[in-house]
Amino acid sequence: MPDSPIVIVGSLSDPHAAAVFEGVRARGCEPVVLDAQRFPEDLPIALGEAPEDVVIEGRRVGRPAAVYVRSLYQNPAAYGVDADEAMKEDWRRTTLAFRERATLLSAILLRWEAQGAAFYNPSSSGHNITKPYQLALLQAAGLPVPATLWSNDPAAVRRFCDVQGAVVYKPVAGGAATRKVEARDLGDERLDKLRAAPVCFQELLPGDDVRVYVIDGRVVCALRIVTDAIDFRQHEQRIDPIALDDAVARECVRAAEIIGLRYTGMDIKADRHGRYKILELNPSAMFLGFEARAGVDIGGPLCDALVAHRAQ
Ligand code: ADP
Ligand code: MG
Ligand code: MG
């Protein structure tokens, strides 16, 4: 079926996009790459008004069987995006250029999605990823999430910390590490900083960090990250595969379904009673580091899942 390719959205200089590219190829399909980093400078794209009229580098793509979305590199501050010079020169023009580019690229993905291509992951899950919304969706579905407050209101933050006892704080969207709230953080001067940006405050979960990969409604692996630090990144001491209780595995699968993700790496962590709570589901979870350190296969099942749609 040459007219229903597997598409990889991402740059092949991104190791995860490259790994999926190689994996799909090794399974006998030559993927089409939509490398958003090359667009518009070095990647010719032509779109007509008909939904299927999408031509990338001279190739009419048609309806893809499946699409792996690593990144559209839409955010000037995102990993792999270098907009420093252009921003310094003219930030207004550069921001507008980013928006023009992003608008066209997102439309391509939405067209493919509307035509029934299987997305890993769908654009429609994008809003659900927003953490203060994501956790609310999970909570409403009866799934276990930590007590959390997102706020710029010092009084609300003090009340929350008073009720919860041990609390951590972290960014609403990302970009900084998780830290424990200390008594000095609740002083006027420190909380006045909330005028600059809201912050996420959350019940401290003292259990081990566990990363769970779910693909197409199945837990592919669960890994325990052994560390002494609050925020495990860059502090991993050991990563071990573990077996999840059936009930926890079912909650993870259900969480992926509720957020609308065919593929996710989610973070769960136990509270002081040993009960797992869901910290977050990531839509474009990295897996190479976990594979290398824990000796598990995540990219393999992901590529199998993509290629399986060719037969349908
Ligand atoms: P990110 O999107 O930045 O990965 P997470 O919510 O997963 O955001 O937080 C990053 C890490 O910080 C977690 O994997 C965990 O190690 C630590 N962390 C986050 N929230 C808590 C919490 N409530 N209690 C204890 N540790 C936490
Ligand atoms: Mg995380
Ligand atoms: Mg995350």
Coordinates of C-alpha atoms and ligand atoms in Angstrom, one line a residue:
M1 CA 0.0 0.0 0.0
P2 CA 2.4 2.7 -1.2
D3 CA -0.3 5.4 -0.7
S4 CA -0.8 4.8 3.0
P5 CA 2.7 5.3 4.4
I6 CA 3.9 5.5 8.0
V7 CA 4.7 9.1 8.7
I8 CA 7.3 10.3 11.2
V9 CA 6.8 13.9 12.3
G10 CA 10.1 15.1 13.7
S11 CA 13.7 15.6 12.7
L12 CA 16.0 12.7 12.1
S13 CA 18.6 14.6 14.1
D14 CA 16.3 13.9 17.0
P15 CA 17.4 10.5 18.3
H16 CA 13.9 9.4 19.1
A17 CA 12.5 10.3 15.7
A18 CA 15.6 8.5 14.2
A19 CA 15.0 5.4 16.3
V20 CA 11.4 5.1 15.2
F21 CA 12.4 5.8 11.6
E22 CA 15.0 3.0 11.7
G23 CA 12.6 0.6 13.5
V24 CA 9.8 1.1 10.9
R25 CA 12.3 0.7 8.1
A26 CA 13.6 -2.5 9.7
R27 CA 10.0 -3.8 9.6
G28 CA 9.9 -3.3 5.8
C29 CA 8.2 0.1 5.3
E30 CA 10.0 3.2 4.1
P31 CA 8.5 6.0 6.3
V32 CA 7.8 9.5 5.1
V33 CA 9.4 12.1 7.3
L34 CA 7.8 15.4 8.0
D35 CA 10.8 17.2 9.4
A36 CA 9.3 20.4 10.9
Q37 CA 12.7 21.7 11.7
R38 CA 13.5 22.0 8.0
F39 CA 10.3 23.9 7.3
P40 CA 10.0 26.4 5.7
E41 CA 13.7 27.1 5.0
D42 CA 14.6 23.7 3.4
L43 CA 11.5 21.7 3.0
P44 CA 9.0 22.4 0.2
I45 CA 5.4 21.7 1.1
A46 CA 2.4 22.4 -1.0
L47 CA -1.2 22.2 0.3
G48 CA -4.3 22.5 -1.7
E49 CA -7.9 23.0 -0.5
A50 CA -8.8 19.3 -0.8
P51 CA -8.0 17.4 2.4
E52 CA -5.8 14.9 0.7
D53 CA -3.9 17.4 -1.3
V54 CA -0.7 17.5 0.7
V55 CA 2.6 17.3 -1.2
I56 CA 5.9 17.1 0.8
E57 CA 9.1 17.4 -1.1
G58 CA 7.3 16.5 -4.4
R59 CA 5.6 13.4 -2.9
R60 CA 1.8 13.3 -2.6
V61 CA 1.4 11.7 0.8
G62 CA -2.3 10.6 0.7
R63 CA -3.8 9.2 3.8
P64 CA -1.1 7.8 6.1
A65 CA -1.8 4.5 7.8
A66 CA -0.1 5.7 11.0
V67 CA 1.7 8.8 12.2
Y68 CA 4.3 9.0 15.0
V69 CA 4.5 12.6 16.3
R70 CA 7.8 13.3 17.9
S71 CA 7.6 17.1 17.6
L72 CA 6.5 20.0 15.4
Y73 CA 9.1 22.1 17.1
Q74 CA 6.5 24.9 17.4
N75 CA 7.8 26.5 20.5
P76 CA 10.8 28.8 20.0
A77 CA 12.1 27.7 23.4
A78 CA 11.7 23.9 22.7
Y79 CA 14.4 21.3 22.6
G80 CA 16.1 21.3 19.2
V81 CA 14.9 24.7 18.1
D82 CA 17.4 27.5 17.6
A83 CA 15.7 30.8 17.2
D84 CA 18.1 32.9 19.3
E85 CA 19.6 35.0 16.5
A86 CA 16.3 35.5 14.7
M87 CA 14.7 36.5 18.0
K88 CA 17.4 39.0 18.8
E89 CA 17.1 40.5 15.3
D90 CA 13.3 40.9 15.3
W91 CA 11.3 39.0 17.9
R92 CA 8.0 40.2 16.6
R93 CA 8.6 39.0 13.1
T94 CA 10.1 35.8 14.3
T95 CA 7.1 35.0 16.5
L96 CA 4.8 35.7 13.6
A97 CA 6.9 33.4 11.3
F98 CA 6.7 30.7 14.0
R99 CA 2.9 31.0 14.0
E100 CA 2.6 30.9 10.2
R101 CA 4.7 27.8 10.1
A102 CA 2.9 26.1 13.0
T103 CA -0.5 26.9 11.5
L104 CA 0.3 25.2 8.3
L105 CA 1.9 22.2 9.9
S106 CA -0.8 21.6 12.4
A107 CA -3.4 21.7 9.6
I108 CA -1.6 18.9 7.9
L109 CA -1.8 16.7 11.0
L110 CA -5.4 17.6 11.5
R111 CA -6.3 16.6 7.9
W112 CA -4.6 13.3 8.3
E113 CA -6.3 12.7 11.6
A114 CA -9.7 13.6 10.1
Q115 CA -9.0 11.0 7.3
G116 CA -8.6 8.3 9.9
A117 CA -4.8 7.9 10.2
A118 CA -3.8 6.3 13.5
F119 CA -1.9 9.0 15.5
Y120 CA 0.7 8.4 18.1
N121 CA -0.4 10.8 19.4
P122 CA -3.4 12.8 18.1
S123 CA -3.4 16.6 18.0
S124 CA -6.7 16.5 19.8
S125 CA -4.9 15.1 22.9
G126 CA -2.8 18.3 23.0
H127 CA -5.2 20.3 25.2
N128 CA -5.7 17.3 27.5
I129 CA -1.9 17.3 28.2
T130 CA -2.1 20.7 29.9
K131 CA -1.4 19.6 33.4
P132 CA -4.0 21.5 35.4
Y133 CA -6.6 20.1 32.9
Q134 CA -5.0 16.6 32.6
L135 CA -5.1 16.0 36.4
A136 CA -8.7 17.3 36.6
L137 CA -9.8 14.9 33.8
L138 CA -8.1 12.0 35.6
Q139 CA -9.6 13.0 39.0
A140 CA -13.1 13.3 37.4
A141 CA -12.7 9.7 36.0
G142 CA -12.0 8.5 39.6
L143 CA -8.3 7.8 39.0
P144 CA -5.9 8.5 41.9
V145 CA -4.1 11.9 41.6
P146 CA -2.2 13.8 44.2
A147 CA -3.8 16.7 46.1
T148 CA -2.7 19.7 44.0
L149 CA -3.1 23.5 43.9
W150 CA -2.1 25.7 40.9
S151 CA -2.1 29.3 42.1
N152 CA -0.7 32.8 42.2
D153 CA -2.6 33.5 45.5
P154 CA -0.3 33.5 48.5
A155 CA -3.3 33.0 50.9
A156 CA -4.5 29.9 49.0
V157 CA -1.0 28.5 48.9
R158 CA -0.5 28.9 52.7
R159 CA -3.9 27.2 53.3
F160 CA -3.0 24.3 51.0
C161 CA 0.3 23.8 52.7
D162 CA -1.3 24.0 56.1
V163 CA -3.8 21.2 55.3
Q164 CA -1.4 19.0 53.3
G165 CA 1.7 19.1 55.5
A166 CA 4.6 18.0 53.3
V167 CA 4.3 19.7 49.9
V168 CA 6.4 20.1 46.8
Y169 CA 6.3 22.9 44.2
K170 CA 7.0 22.8 40.5
P171 CA 6.2 24.7 37.3
V172 CA 2.7 24.6 35.9
A173 CA 4.0 23.6 32.4
G174 CA 7.6 22.7 32.9
G175 CA 11.1 24.2 32.7
A176 CA 12.3 23.8 36.3
A177 CA 12.9 21.1 38.9
T178 CA 10.5 20.0 41.6
R179 CA 11.4 21.2 45.1
K180 CA 10.1 20.6 48.6
V181 CA 8.3 23.6 50.2
E182 CA 10.2 24.8 53.2
A183 CA 8.9 27.1 56.0
R184 CA 10.9 30.0 54.5
D185 CA 9.1 29.5 51.2
L186 CA 5.8 30.6 52.9
G187 CA 7.1 34.0 53.9
D188 CA 5.6 37.2 52.3
E189 CA 8.6 38.0 50.2
R190 CA 8.9 34.6 48.7
L191 CA 5.2 34.2 48.0
D192 CA 5.2 37.7 46.4
K193 CA 7.1 36.1 43.6
L194 CA 3.8 34.4 42.6
R195 CA 3.0 37.8 41.0
A196 CA 5.4 36.8 38.2
A197 CA 3.8 33.4 37.4
P198 CA 1.5 30.8 39.0
V199 CA 3.1 27.7 40.5
C200 CA 2.0 24.1 41.0
F201 CA 1.9 23.0 44.7
Q202 CA 1.4 19.3 45.3
E203 CA 1.2 16.8 48.1
L204 CA 4.6 15.3 48.5
L205 CA 4.7 11.7 47.3
P206 CA 7.5 9.9 49.1
G207 CA 7.4 6.6 47.2
D208 CA 9.8 5.5 44.4
D209 CA 9.4 7.1 41.0
V210 CA 7.9 4.8 38.5
R211 CA 7.7 5.3 34.8
V212 CA 5.0 3.3 32.9
Y213 CA 4.9 3.0 29.1
V214 CA 1.4 2.3 27.7
I215 CA 0.9 1.5 24.0
D216 CA -2.5 0.9 22.4
G217 CA -4.1 0.1 25.7
R218 CA -1.4 -2.2 27.1
V219 CA 1.3 -1.6 29.6
V220 CA 4.6 -2.3 27.8
C221 CA 6.8 -1.9 30.8
A222 CA 7.1 -0.3 34.2
L223 CA 10.4 0.9 35.5
R224 CA 11.4 2.0 39.0
I225 CA 13.9 4.8 39.2
V226 CA 15.9 4.5 42.3
T227 CA 17.2 7.9 43.5
D228 CA 17.7 10.1 46.6
A229 CA 16.7 13.3 44.9
I230 CA 13.1 14.7 44.9
D231 CA 13.2 15.2 41.1
F232 CA 14.7 12.1 39.6
R233 CA 16.0 13.7 36.4
Q234 CA 19.8 13.7 36.2
H235 CA 19.9 11.9 39.6
E236 CA 19.0 8.4 38.6
Q237 CA 21.0 5.8 40.5
R238 CA 19.4 2.7 39.1
I239 CA 16.5 1.9 36.8
D240 CA 14.8 -1.5 37.3
P241 CA 11.9 -3.1 35.4
I242 CA 9.1 -4.0 37.8
A243 CA 5.8 -5.8 37.6
L244 CA 2.8 -3.6 38.3
D245 CA -0.2 -4.9 40.2
D246 CA -3.1 -5.6 37.8
A247 CA -5.2 -2.9 39.4
V248 CA -2.5 -0.3 39.0
A249 CA -1.8 -1.4 35.4
R250 CA -5.5 -1.0 34.6
E251 CA -5.5 2.5 36.0
C252 CA -2.5 3.4 33.8
V253 CA -4.3 2.0 30.7
R254 CA -7.5 3.9 31.6
A255 CA -5.5 7.1 32.2
A256 CA -4.0 6.9 28.7
E257 CA -7.5 6.3 27.3
I258 CA -9.0 9.3 29.1
I259 CA -6.2 11.7 28.0
G260 CA -6.5 10.2 24.5
L261 CA -3.0 8.8 24.1
R262 CA -2.1 5.7 22.1
Y263 CA 1.4 6.0 23.3
T264 CA 2.5 7.5 26.6
G265 CA 5.3 7.4 29.2
M266 CA 3.5 8.3 32.5
D267 CA 4.9 9.1 35.9
I268 CA 3.4 7.5 39.0
K269 CA 4.6 7.7 42.5
A270 CA 3.3 6.3 45.8
D271 CA 1.9 8.5 48.6
R272 CA 2.7 8.0 52.2
H273 CA 0.3 5.1 52.4
G274 CA 2.0 3.3 49.6
R275 CA -0.9 4.1 47.2
Y276 CA 0.2 5.0 43.6
K277 CA -0.9 8.4 42.3
I278 CA -0.6 9.7 38.8
L279 CA 1.7 12.6 38.4
E280 CA 1.4 13.0 34.6
L281 CA 1.1 11.4 31.2
N282 CA 3.7 12.6 28.6
P283 CA 2.5 12.6 24.9
S284 CA 5.9 12.3 23.3
A285 CA 7.8 10.4 26.0
M286 CA 11.5 9.7 25.4
F287 CA 12.4 6.1 25.8
L288 CA 16.0 5.6 24.6
G289 CA 17.6 6.4 28.0
F290 CA 15.2 4.1 29.8
E291 CA 15.8 1.3 27.3
A292 CA 19.6 1.6 27.6
R293 CA 19.6 1.7 31.5
A294 CA 16.9 -0.9 32.2
G295 CA 17.4 -3.3 29.3
V296 CA 13.8 -3.1 28.1
D297 CA 12.3 -2.6 24.7
I298 CA 9.9 0.3 24.2
G299 CA 10.7 1.5 20.7
G300 CA 10.1 -2.1 19.3
P301 CA 6.5 -2.3 20.4
L302 CA 6.0 1.3 19.3
C303 CA 7.2 0.5 15.8
D304 CA 5.2 -2.7 15.7
A305 CA 2.1 -0.7 16.6
L306 CA 2.7 1.8 13.8
V307 CA 3.4 -0.8 11.2
A308 CA 0.3 -2.9 12.2
H309 CA -1.9 -0.2 10.8
R310 CA -0.6 -0.8 7.3
A311 CA -2.4 -4.1 7.3
Q312 CA -5.8 -2.6 8.2
Ligands
ADP1 P1 7.6 16.9 34.4 O1 6.7 17.1 33.3 O2 8.6 18.0 34.6 O3 8.4 15.5 34.3 P2 6.5 15.7 36.9 O4 5.2 16.1 37.5 O5 6.6 14.4 36.3 O6 6.7 16.8 35.8 O7 7.6 16.0 38.0 C1 9.0 15.7 37.7 C2 9.5 14.9 38.8 O8 9.5 15.6 40.0 C3 8.8 13.6 39.1 O9 9.1 12.5 38.2 C4 9.2 13.3 40.5 O10 10.5 12.7 40.6 C5 9.2 14.7 41.1 N1 7.9 15.0 41.6 C6 6.9 15.7 41.0 N2 5.8 15.8 41.7 C7 6.1 15.3 42.9 C8 5.4 15.1 44.2 N3 4.1 15.5 44.3 N4 6.0 14.4 45.2 C9 7.3 14.0 45.0 N5 8.0 14.1 43.9 C10 7.4 14.8 42.9
MG2 MG 7.6 13.7 34.5
MG3 MG 6.4 15.8 31.7

